[in-house]
mmCIF file of C-alpha atoms in Angstrom:
data_model
loop_
_atom_site.group_PDB
_atom_site.id
_atom_site.type_symbol
_atom_site.label_atom_id
_atom_site.label_comp_id
_atom_site.label_asym_id
_atom_site.label_seq_id
_atom_site.Cartn_x
_atom_site.Cartn_y
_atom_site.Cartn_z
ATOM 1 C CA MET A 122 -13.702 24.043 -7.712
ATOM 2 C CA GLN A 123 -15.833 21.890 -6.481
ATOM 3 C CA ILE A 124 -15.420 17.768 -7.638
ATOM 4 C CA VAL A 125 -17.944 14.799 -7.420
ATOM 5 C CA LEU A 126 -15.440 12.075 -6.085
ATOM 6 C CA PRO A 127 -17.026 8.587 -8.377
ATOM 7 C CA ASP A 128 -18.179 5.715 -5.870
ATOM 8 C CA ILE A 129 -15.296 3.153 -7.177
ATOM 9 C CA LEU A 130 -16.071 0.589 -4.624
ATOM 10 C CA ARG A 131 -20.153 0.757 -4.423
ATOM 11 C CA THR A 132 -20.823 -2.537 -6.090
ATOM 12 C CA LEU A 133 -17.232 -4.455 -4.318
ATOM 13 C CA ALA A 134 -18.455 -7.308 -2.391
ATOM 14 C CA TYR A 135 -16.491 -6.728 0.785
ATOM 15 C CA ALA A 136 -17.158 -4.533 3.437
ATOM 16 C CA ARG A 137 -15.280 -1.976 6.182
ATOM 17 C CA HIS A 138 -14.375 -4.467 9.021
ATOM 18 C CA LEU A 139 -11.899 -3.232 11.686
ATOM 19 C CA ASN A 140 -9.464 -5.199 13.012
ATOM 20 C CA PRO A 141 -10.673 -5.604 17.065
ATOM 21 C CA HIS A 142 -6.610 -5.653 17.648
ATOM 22 C CA TYR A 143 -6.316 -2.341 16.535
ATOM 23 C CA ASP A 144 -5.940 -0.410 19.707
ATOM 24 C CA GLU A 145 -3.382 -2.046 21.404
ATOM 25 C CA ALA A 146 -1.687 -2.932 17.928
ATOM 26 C CA LYS A 147 -1.414 0.808 17.213
ATOM 27 C CA VAL A 148 0.550 1.532 20.693
ATOM 28 C CA GLU A 149 2.258 -0.935 20.162
ATOM 29 C CA SER A 150 3.734 0.099 16.617
ATOM 30 C CA SER A 151 3.300 3.858 17.472
ATOM 31 C CA LEU A 152 6.052 3.247 20.452
ATOM 32 C CA TRP A 153 8.354 1.253 18.028
ATOM 33 C CA ILE A 154 8.368 3.940 15.180
ATOM 34 C CA GLN A 155 8.615 6.928 17.349
ATOM 35 C CA SER A 156 12.525 6.870 17.370
ATOM 36 C CA LEU A 157 12.802 6.840 13.592
ATOM 37 C CA VAL A 158 10.232 9.708 13.642
ATOM 38 C CA GLU A 159 12.226 11.578 15.887
ATOM 39 C CA LYS A 160 15.698 11.436 13.868
ATOM 40 C CA LEU A 161 13.944 11.898 10.307
ATOM 41 C CA PHE A 162 11.813 14.647 11.351
ATOM 42 C CA ASP A 163 10.943 17.907 13.690
ATOM 43 C CA GLN A 164 8.484 18.064 16.342
ATOM 44 C CA LYS A 165 5.914 19.580 13.727
ATOM 45 C CA GLY A 166 6.987 16.570 11.484
ATOM 46 C CA GLN A 167 6.340 13.986 14.235
ATOM 47 C CA LYS A 168 2.604 15.689 14.886
ATOM 48 C CA ALA A 169 1.636 15.027 11.884
ATOM 49 C CA PHE A 170 2.703 11.965 11.367
ATOM 50 C CA GLN A 171 0.591 10.922 14.235
ATOM 51 C CA LYS A 172 -2.392 12.114 12.874
ATOM 52 C CA ASP A 173 -1.979 9.592 9.780
ATOM 53 C CA TYR A 174 -2.970 6.828 11.707
ATOM 54 C CA THR A 175 -1.130 4.646 9.974
ATOM 55 C CA SER A 176 -1.995 1.518 12.325
ATOM 56 C CA LEU A 177 -6.230 2.406 11.484
ATOM 57 C CA LEU A 178 -4.881 1.900 7.639
ATOM 58 C CA ALA A 179 -3.706 -1.421 8.628
ATOM 59 C CA SER A 180 -6.175 -2.445 10.278
ATOM 60 C CA LEU A 181 -8.794 -2.158 7.635
ATOM 61 C CA MET A 182 -6.590 -4.339 5.690
ATOM 62 C CA TYR A 183 -6.033 -7.162 7.796
ATOM 63 C CA SER A 184 -8.515 -6.872 10.061
ATOM 64 C CA HIS A 185 -9.392 -10.797 10.336
ATOM 65 C CA GLN A 186 -6.070 -11.094 11.286
ATOM 66 C CA ASP A 187 -4.459 -12.000 15.105
ATOM 67 C CA LYS A 188 -2.914 -9.858 16.917
ATOM 68 C CA GLU A 189 0.978 -10.463 15.824
ATOM 69 C CA PHE A 190 -0.093 -10.554 12.240
ATOM 70 C CA LEU A 191 -1.842 -6.937 12.786
ATOM 71 C CA ARG A 192 1.501 -5.809 15.180
ATOM 72 C CA VAL A 193 3.692 -6.446 11.857
ATOM 73 C CA GLY A 194 0.851 -5.252 10.044
ATOM 74 C CA CYS A 195 1.014 -2.170 11.303
ATOM 75 C CA ASP A 196 5.069 -1.992 11.755
ATOM 76 C CA MET A 197 4.975 -2.135 8.037
ATOM 77 C CA MET A 198 2.656 -0.190 7.149
ATOM 78 C CA ASN A 199 4.478 2.815 9.663
ATOM 79 C CA LEU A 200 8.287 1.621 7.606
ATOM 80 C CA PHE A 201 7.035 2.635 4.569
ATOM 81 C CA PHE A 202 4.913 5.803 5.212
ATOM 82 C CA VAL A 203 8.446 6.914 6.821
ATOM 83 C CA TYR A 204 10.224 6.175 3.911
ATOM 84 C CA ASP A 205 7.686 7.232 1.344
ATOM 85 C CA GLU A 206 7.353 10.576 2.844
ATOM 86 C CA TYR A 207 11.369 11.004 3.478
ATOM 87 C CA THR A 208 12.029 9.962 0.149
ATOM 88 C CA ASP A 209 9.535 12.795 -1.735
ATOM 89 C CA VAL A 210 12.631 15.390 0.027
ATOM 90 C CA VAL A 211 15.583 13.689 -0.787
ATOM 91 C CA SER A 212 17.362 13.682 -3.924
ATOM 92 C CA PRO A 213 16.958 10.700 -6.225
ATOM 93 C CA GLU A 214 20.655 9.911 -5.763
ATOM 94 C CA THR A 215 19.753 9.434 -1.574
ATOM 95 C CA ALA A 216 16.551 7.804 -2.954
ATOM 96 C CA HIS A 217 18.224 4.849 -4.586
ATOM 97 C CA LYS A 218 20.931 4.237 -2.011
ATOM 98 C CA LEU A 219 18.084 4.197 0.658
ATOM 99 C CA SER A 220 16.358 1.753 -1.377
ATOM 100 C CA GLN A 221 19.553 -0.539 -1.356
ATOM 101 C CA ILE A 222 20.063 -0.514 1.991
ATOM 102 C CA VAL A 223 16.105 -1.509 2.687
ATOM 103 C CA VAL A 224 16.332 -4.450 0.631
ATOM 104 C CA ASP A 225 19.743 -5.527 1.876
ATOM 105 C CA ALA A 226 18.533 -5.065 5.194
ATOM 106 C CA MET A 227 15.642 -7.597 4.475
ATOM 107 C CA LYS A 228 18.304 -10.480 2.692
ATOM 108 C CA ASN A 229 20.658 -9.823 5.635
ATOM 109 C CA PRO A 230 19.207 -8.721 8.573
ATOM 110 C CA ASP A 231 21.699 -9.870 10.923
ATOM 111 C CA GLU A 232 24.550 -8.572 8.768
ATOM 112 C CA ARG A 233 26.145 -4.405 8.757
ATOM 113 C CA SER A 234 25.187 -3.818 5.233
ATOM 114 C CA SER A 235 27.512 -3.362 2.842
ATOM 115 C CA TYR A 236 25.866 -0.035 1.030
ATOM 116 C CA GLY A 237 25.920 1.991 4.512
ATOM 117 C CA GLU A 238 23.916 2.451 7.351
ATOM 118 C CA HIS A 239 21.103 4.229 8.179
ATOM 119 C CA PRO A 240 18.191 4.657 10.470
ATOM 120 C CA ILE A 241 15.490 2.982 8.135
ATOM 121 C CA GLY A 242 17.849 0.146 7.744
ATOM 122 C CA ASP A 243 17.683 -0.610 10.795
ATOM 123 C CA LYS A 244 13.919 -0.449 11.302
ATOM 124 C CA ALA A 245 13.853 -2.550 7.883
ATOM 125 C CA LYS A 246 16.093 -5.112 9.917
ATOM 126 C CA GLU A 247 13.599 -5.301 12.637
ATOM 127 C CA PHE A 248 10.612 -5.485 11.066
ATOM 128 C CA TRP A 249 11.905 -8.303 9.098
ATOM 129 C CA ARG A 250 12.534 -10.249 11.976
ATOM 130 C CA LEU A 251 9.289 -9.919 13.302
ATOM 131 C CA ALA A 252 7.689 -10.649 10.185
ATOM 132 C CA VAL A 253 9.087 -13.830 9.519
ATOM 133 C CA THR A 254 8.052 -15.108 12.789
ATOM 134 C CA LEU A 255 4.422 -15.335 11.107
ATOM 135 C CA LEU A 256 5.644 -18.023 8.748
ATOM 136 C CA PRO A 257 4.917 -21.608 9.998
ATOM 137 C CA ALA A 258 8.090 -23.856 11.383
ATOM 138 C CA MET A 259 7.267 -26.660 9.195
ATOM 139 C CA GLY A 260 5.753 -24.556 6.027
ATOM 140 C CA SER A 261 7.170 -25.626 2.847
ATOM 141 C CA ASN A 262 6.533 -22.420 1.007
ATOM 142 C CA SER A 263 8.564 -20.259 3.295
ATOM 143 C CA GLY A 264 11.021 -19.561 1.285
ATOM 144 C CA VAL A 265 8.791 -18.996 -1.323
ATOM 145 C CA CYS A 266 6.698 -16.133 0.622
ATOM 146 C CA LYS A 267 9.608 -14.606 1.590
ATOM 147 C CA SER A 268 11.347 -14.236 -1.358
ATOM 148 C CA ARG A 269 8.034 -12.548 -3.069
ATOM 149 C CA PHE A 270 7.720 -10.076 -0.292
ATOM 150 C CA ILE A 271 11.458 -9.202 -0.730
ATOM 151 C CA GLN A 272 10.745 -8.783 -4.667
ATOM 152 C CA ARG A 273 8.011 -7.019 -3.896
ATOM 153 C CA THR A 274 9.534 -4.808 -1.686
ATOM 154 C CA GLU A 275 12.797 -4.168 -4.217
ATOM 155 C CA GLU A 276 9.924 -3.172 -6.867
ATOM 156 C CA TYR A 277 8.460 -0.678 -4.693
ATOM 157 C CA LEU A 278 11.702 1.081 -3.799
ATOM 158 C CA ASN A 279 12.922 1.089 -7.577
ATOM 159 C CA ALA A 280 9.794 2.374 -8.313
ATOM 160 C CA VAL A 281 10.038 5.277 -5.476
ATOM 161 C CA THR A 282 13.509 6.079 -6.973
ATOM 162 C CA VAL A 283 12.124 6.515 -10.547
ATOM 163 C CA GLU A 284 9.404 8.536 -9.261
ATOM 164 C CA ALA A 285 11.978 11.068 -7.877
ATOM 165 C CA LEU A 286 13.714 11.097 -11.180
ATOM 166 C CA ASP A 287 10.883 11.935 -12.708
ATOM 167 C CA ARG A 288 9.930 14.465 -9.944
ATOM 168 C CA ASP A 289 13.262 16.314 -10.417
ATOM 169 C CA ALA A 290 12.306 16.486 -14.294
ATOM 170 C CA GLY A 291 8.768 17.245 -14.081
ATOM 171 C CA THR A 292 8.322 13.927 -16.391
ATOM 172 C CA ILE A 293 4.220 13.358 -17.283
ATOM 173 C CA HIS A 294 4.262 9.945 -18.371
ATOM 174 C CA SER A 295 1.546 8.329 -20.947
ATOM 175 C CA VAL A 296 -1.565 6.570 -19.211
ATOM 176 C CA LYS A 297 -0.961 3.632 -20.243
ATOM 177 C CA GLU A 298 2.789 3.626 -18.671
ATOM 178 C CA TYR A 299 1.853 5.270 -15.915
ATOM 179 C CA LEU A 300 -1.011 2.503 -14.370
ATOM 180 C CA THR A 301 2.040 0.052 -15.344
ATOM 181 C CA MET A 302 4.367 2.321 -12.836
ATOM 182 C CA ARG A 303 1.635 2.594 -10.187
ATOM 183 C CA ARG A 304 1.351 -0.594 -9.483
ATOM 184 C CA ALA A 305 4.899 -0.472 -8.101
ATOM 185 C CA THR A 306 4.564 3.340 -6.719
ATOM 186 C CA SER A 307 1.700 2.423 -4.416
ATOM 187 C CA GLY A 308 3.303 0.086 -2.591
ATOM 188 C CA ALA A 309 0.191 -2.528 -2.680
ATOM 189 C CA GLY A 310 2.417 -5.191 -3.999
ATOM 190 C CA LEU A 311 3.918 -5.126 -0.348
ATOM 191 C CA MET A 312 0.315 -4.973 1.037
ATOM 192 C CA LEU A 313 -0.647 -8.231 -0.964
ATOM 193 C CA ALA A 314 2.210 -10.112 -0.233
ATOM 194 C CA LEU A 315 2.158 -9.733 3.688
ATOM 195 C CA ILE A 316 -1.627 -11.594 3.118
ATOM 196 C CA GLU A 317 0.054 -14.480 1.997
ATOM 197 C CA PHE A 318 2.705 -14.916 5.323
ATOM 198 C CA GLY A 319 0.945 -18.521 7.214
ATOM 199 C CA LEU A 320 -0.679 -19.390 4.681
ATOM 200 C CA ASP A 321 1.763 -21.483 3.468
ATOM 201 C CA LEU A 322 0.378 -21.191 -0.974
ATOM 202 C CA PRO A 323 2.187 -23.174 -3.134
ATOM 203 C CA LYS A 324 4.144 -21.578 -5.987
ATOM 204 C CA ALA A 325 2.104 -23.171 -8.136
ATOM 205 C CA VAL A 326 -0.660 -21.607 -6.860
ATOM 206 C CA LEU A 327 0.074 -17.939 -6.692
ATOM 207 C CA GLU A 328 1.653 -18.189 -10.851
ATOM 208 C CA HIS A 329 -2.166 -19.111 -11.675
ATOM 209 C CA GLU A 330 -3.357 -17.279 -14.112
ATOM 210 C CA VAL A 331 -6.601 -16.044 -11.774
ATOM 211 C CA ILE A 332 -4.721 -15.251 -9.282
ATOM 212 C CA GLN A 333 -2.582 -13.345 -10.761
ATOM 213 C CA ALA A 334 -5.341 -11.496 -12.144
ATOM 214 C CA LEU A 335 -6.673 -10.932 -9.209
ATOM 215 C CA GLU A 336 -3.047 -9.558 -7.837
ATOM 216 C CA GLY A 337 -3.064 -7.549 -10.543
ATOM 217 C CA TYR A 338 -6.793 -5.778 -10.434
ATOM 218 C CA ALA A 339 -6.229 -5.746 -6.728
ATOM 219 C CA MET A 340 -3.235 -3.420 -7.181
ATOM 220 C CA ASP A 341 -4.986 -1.243 -9.858
ATOM 221 C CA LEU A 342 -8.212 -0.048 -7.841
ATOM 222 C CA TYR A 343 -6.158 0.406 -4.559
ATOM 223 C CA SER A 344 -3.523 2.893 -6.859
ATOM 224 C CA LEU A 345 -7.042 4.538 -8.456
ATOM 225 C CA LEU A 346 -8.400 5.155 -5.214
ATOM 226 C CA ASN A 347 -4.727 6.397 -3.840
ATOM 227 C CA ASP A 348 -4.858 8.615 -6.670
ATOM 228 C CA MET A 349 -8.672 10.015 -6.841
ATOM 229 C CA HIS A 350 -8.225 10.746 -2.499
ATOM 230 C CA SER A 351 -4.583 12.303 -3.189
ATOM 231 C CA TYR A 352 -5.266 14.820 -5.895
ATOM 232 C CA ALA A 353 -5.986 17.469 -3.804
ATOM 233 C CA SER A 354 -3.449 17.725 -1.245
ATOM 234 C CA GLU A 355 -0.793 16.534 -4.239
ATOM 235 C CA LEU A 356 -1.731 19.489 -6.081
ATOM 236 C CA SER A 357 -1.265 22.004 -2.813
ATOM 237 C CA SER A 358 2.233 20.317 -2.115
ATOM 238 C CA GLY A 359 3.253 20.454 -5.943
ATOM 239 C CA GLN A 360 3.277 16.682 -6.630
ATOM 240 C CA ALA A 361 0.240 15.941 -8.767
ATOM 241 C CA ASN A 362 2.336 14.741 -11.801
ATOM 242 C CA HIS A 363 2.889 11.678 -10.357
ATOM 243 C CA ASN A 364 -0.750 11.369 -10.215
ATOM 244 C CA LEU A 365 -3.588 9.850 -12.814
ATOM 245 C CA ILE A 366 -6.310 12.686 -12.861
ATOM 246 C CA THR A 367 -3.092 14.862 -13.554
ATOM 247 C CA VAL A 368 -2.066 12.234 -16.701
ATOM 248 C CA VAL A 369 -5.555 11.628 -18.016
ATOM 249 C CA MET A 370 -6.008 15.422 -18.451
ATOM 250 C CA HIS A 371 -2.448 15.724 -19.612
ATOM 251 C CA GLU A 372 -2.805 12.756 -22.540
ATOM 252 C CA ASN A 373 -6.496 14.544 -23.085
ATOM 253 C CA PRO A 374 -6.352 18.348 -22.964
ATOM 254 C CA SER A 375 -9.749 19.058 -23.593
ATOM 255 C CA LEU A 376 -10.770 17.221 -21.012
ATOM 256 C CA SER A 377 -11.927 19.264 -17.332
ATOM 257 C CA LEU A 378 -10.957 18.088 -14.129
ATOM 258 C CA GLN A 379 -14.458 16.724 -13.066
ATOM 259 C CA GLY A 380 -13.819 14.251 -16.320
ATOM 260 C CA ALA A 381 -10.757 13.587 -15.587
ATOM 261 C CA PHE A 382 -12.366 12.274 -12.606
ATOM 262 C CA ASP A 383 -15.589 10.508 -13.868
ATOM 263 C CA TRP A 384 -12.594 8.686 -16.497
ATOM 264 C CA LEU A 385 -11.072 7.108 -13.509
ATOM 265 C CA GLY A 386 -14.342 6.159 -12.428
ATOM 266 C CA SER A 387 -15.366 4.695 -15.700
ATOM 267 C CA TYR A 388 -12.110 2.605 -15.499
ATOM 268 C CA ALA A 389 -12.103 2.151 -11.883
ATOM 269 C CA ALA A 390 -15.576 0.355 -12.873
ATOM 270 C CA THR A 391 -14.243 -1.750 -15.454
ATOM 271 C CA VAL A 392 -11.755 -3.547 -12.786
ATOM 272 C CA VAL A 393 -13.998 -4.018 -9.853
ATOM 273 C CA ASP A 394 -16.196 -6.330 -12.634
ATOM 274 C CA ARG A 395 -12.904 -8.101 -13.634
ATOM 275 C CA PHE A 396 -11.944 -8.558 -9.969
ATOM 276 C CA GLN A 397 -15.070 -9.865 -8.946
ATOM 277 C CA THR A 398 -15.229 -12.018 -12.657
ATOM 278 C CA ASN A 399 -12.521 -13.737 -11.202
ATOM 279 C CA VAL A 400 -13.492 -14.183 -8.244
ATOM 280 C CA ARG A 401 -16.263 -16.266 -9.310
ATOM 281 C CA ASN A 402 -14.027 -18.137 -12.000
ATOM 282 C CA LEU A 403 -11.590 -19.112 -9.135
ATOM 283 C CA PRO A 404 -11.135 -22.983 -9.933
ATOM 284 C CA SER A 405 -10.250 -25.325 -7.255
ATOM 285 C CA PHE A 406 -7.361 -26.137 -6.316
ATOM 286 C CA CYS A 407 -7.978 -29.095 -4.001
ATOM 287 C CA ASN A 408 -6.033 -31.517 -5.881
ATOM 288 C CA VAL A 409 -2.958 -30.120 -5.349
ATOM 289 C CA GLU A 410 -0.491 -32.409 -3.393
ATOM 290 C CA GLY A 411 0.755 -31.871 -0.375
ATOM 291 C CA PRO A 412 4.286 -31.328 0.696
ATOM 292 C CA ALA A 413 7.222 -34.300 0.501
ATOM 293 C CA GLY A 414 4.209 -36.127 -0.985
ATOM 294 C CA GLU A 415 1.821 -36.561 1.699
ATOM 295 C CA GLY A 416 -1.062 -36.705 -0.493
ATOM 296 C CA VAL A 417 -3.958 -33.931 -0.917
ATOM 297 C CA ASP A 418 -3.806 -30.866 0.887
ATOM 298 C CA GLU A 419 -7.032 -30.651 2.108
ATOM 299 C CA THR A 420 -7.484 -26.995 3.434
ATOM 300 C CA LEU A 421 -5.585 -25.293 0.252
ATOM 301 C CA GLN A 422 -8.855 -24.269 -1.202
ATOM 302 C CA GLU A 423 -9.503 -22.722 2.389
ATOM 303 C CA ARG A 424 -6.333 -20.823 2.333
ATOM 304 C CA ILE A 425 -7.144 -19.819 -0.927
ATOM 305 C CA ASN A 426 -10.587 -18.618 0.047
ATOM 306 C CA ARG A 427 -8.786 -16.729 2.668
ATOM 307 C CA TYR A 428 -5.842 -14.935 0.322
ATOM 308 C CA ILE A 429 -8.906 -14.022 -1.865
ATOM 309 C CA ARG A 430 -10.452 -12.017 0.103
ATOM 310 C CA GLY A 431 -7.904 -10.426 2.289
ATOM 311 C CA LEU A 432 -6.938 -8.911 -1.689
ATOM 312 C CA GLY A 433 -10.697 -7.379 -1.184
ATOM 313 C CA GLN A 434 -10.133 -6.045 2.092
ATOM 314 C CA VAL A 435 -6.830 -4.156 1.118
ATOM 315 C CA VAL A 436 -9.156 -2.635 -1.782
ATOM 316 C CA ARG A 437 -12.037 -1.722 0.426
ATOM 317 C CA ALA A 438 -9.636 -0.325 3.714
ATOM 318 C CA GLU A 439 -7.728 1.929 1.364
ATOM 319 C CA ASP A 440 -11.055 3.845 0.380
ATOM 320 C CA ASP A 441 -12.319 4.084 3.801
ATOM 321 C CA TRP A 442 -9.329 5.003 5.394
ATOM 322 C CA ALA A 443 -8.939 7.782 3.037
ATOM 323 C CA PHE A 444 -12.215 9.449 4.778
ATOM 324 C CA GLU A 445 -11.298 8.810 8.188
ATOM 325 C CA THR A 446 -8.311 10.110 8.312
ATOM 326 C CA THR A 447 -7.143 13.575 8.448
ATOM 327 C CA ARG A 448 -4.763 13.027 5.735
ATOM 328 C CA TYR A 449 -6.755 14.093 2.533
ATOM 329 C CA TYR A 450 -9.812 15.722 3.532
ATOM 330 C CA GLY A 451 -8.905 16.958 6.831
ATOM 331 C CA GLU A 452 -12.178 16.919 9.419
ATOM 332 C CA GLU A 453 -14.418 17.052 6.671
ATOM 333 C CA GLY A 454 -13.544 13.070 5.541
ATOM 334 C CA GLN A 455 -16.917 11.706 7.146
ATOM 335 C CA LYS A 456 -19.178 14.720 5.229
ATOM 336 C CA ILE A 457 -17.311 14.388 1.923
ATOM 337 C CA ARG A 458 -17.862 10.410 1.650
ATOM 338 C CA GLU A 459 -21.505 10.748 2.291
ATOM 339 C CA THR A 460 -22.037 14.104 -0.161
ATOM 340 C CA ARG A 461 -18.997 12.374 -2.739
ATOM 341 C CA LEU A 462 -18.157 16.635 -3.127
ATOM 342 C CA LEU A 463 -14.766 17.857 -2.500
ATOM 343 C CA MET A 464 -13.890 21.444 -3.085
ATOM 344 C CA ILE A 465 -10.355 21.208 -4.740
ATOM 345 C CA LYS A 466 -8.284 23.267 -2.353
ATOM 346 C CA PRO A 467 -4.911 24.188 -0.807
ATOM 347 C CA ILE A 468 -4.149 21.484 1.727
ATOM 348 C CA LYS A 469 -0.342 21.154 2.937
ATOM 349 C CA THR A 470 0.376 17.587 4.265
ATOM 350 C CA ASN A 471 3.165 16.537 3.462
ATOM 351 C CA TYR A 472 5.368 16.673 6.729
ATOM 352 C CA ALA A 473 8.600 15.983 5.713
ATOM 353 C CA LYS A 474 8.605 18.508 3.144
ATOM 354 C CA ALA A 475 7.852 20.807 5.037
ATOM 355 C CA CYS A 476 9.260 19.702 8.511
ATOM 356 C CA SER A 477 12.034 16.707 7.634
ATOM 357 C CA LYS A 478 15.672 17.065 8.664
ATOM 358 C CA ALA A 479 16.559 15.226 5.298
ATOM 359 C CA THR A 480 19.342 16.309 3.500
#
């Protein structure tokens, strides 16, 4: 069946940009994650993982960051891609235990976990030790940044566990329930939280209603894009129940498959509009006091602007990456990007399901 993909980001004011440190960071991060991939997947699975270009996604997202930041971004992407694929094929009980191990690894990176040891937990500790080096040594908000990232990690991992339970039960949620869940299961919150590292943004700024609205819209757009691009492969691997296309059609039985894609496109257009409206209405934070009564923080507004640009780049990156990797469209990504025409056909993409050593 041929589907016309909606061009969700046609009006989004952020362009594709690849971090100039991509090649170097990719090599380093690939070598770092290789030992974990070898432990969890067989040779066929390892080869498939290498084709997914996870470092490319990080380099499109964090396109204006320096080499040190990008390396952390690549490590994060590699770690959680492995986690996501691995937990797709283990029991909900195992997924829950793994989530506890990973969160504990970040909270206590220098201690043995009371939840047990696992290779994924070991890599989580290594990732976190490197990530915190991005925080300013004298920053007053480093604690806020770390706690927010760990909270987003916990939300994501808990949501993945619930997704595993739903998968076992064959549950299909309502559209409203699904959209709420998807913010967490997409992992977008993690990707956005990493942008804060090094910006030293005050809690009062991060909790401002406009900033929180922008974060929510960015997570929604990332999720909508991911569901649009991944639908065909998830349908083939039997995992399409946790996809907005399936959810919309389940709630609206008379809707065709093309109608569901059109619904997603229309809904996404409203989210893009809300995101850009909030960017235009961003208040001035130039009167916020600096740390320890040091007076007005004159660089804060510029750092906030960098954060907002980062949100937009994360969204743009997901769309560009989907066409530039082989994960969803094989070798036809560029053609599909140009024509917007997608032929729904069987594609096996979950290398963990076919090739893992999961138990």
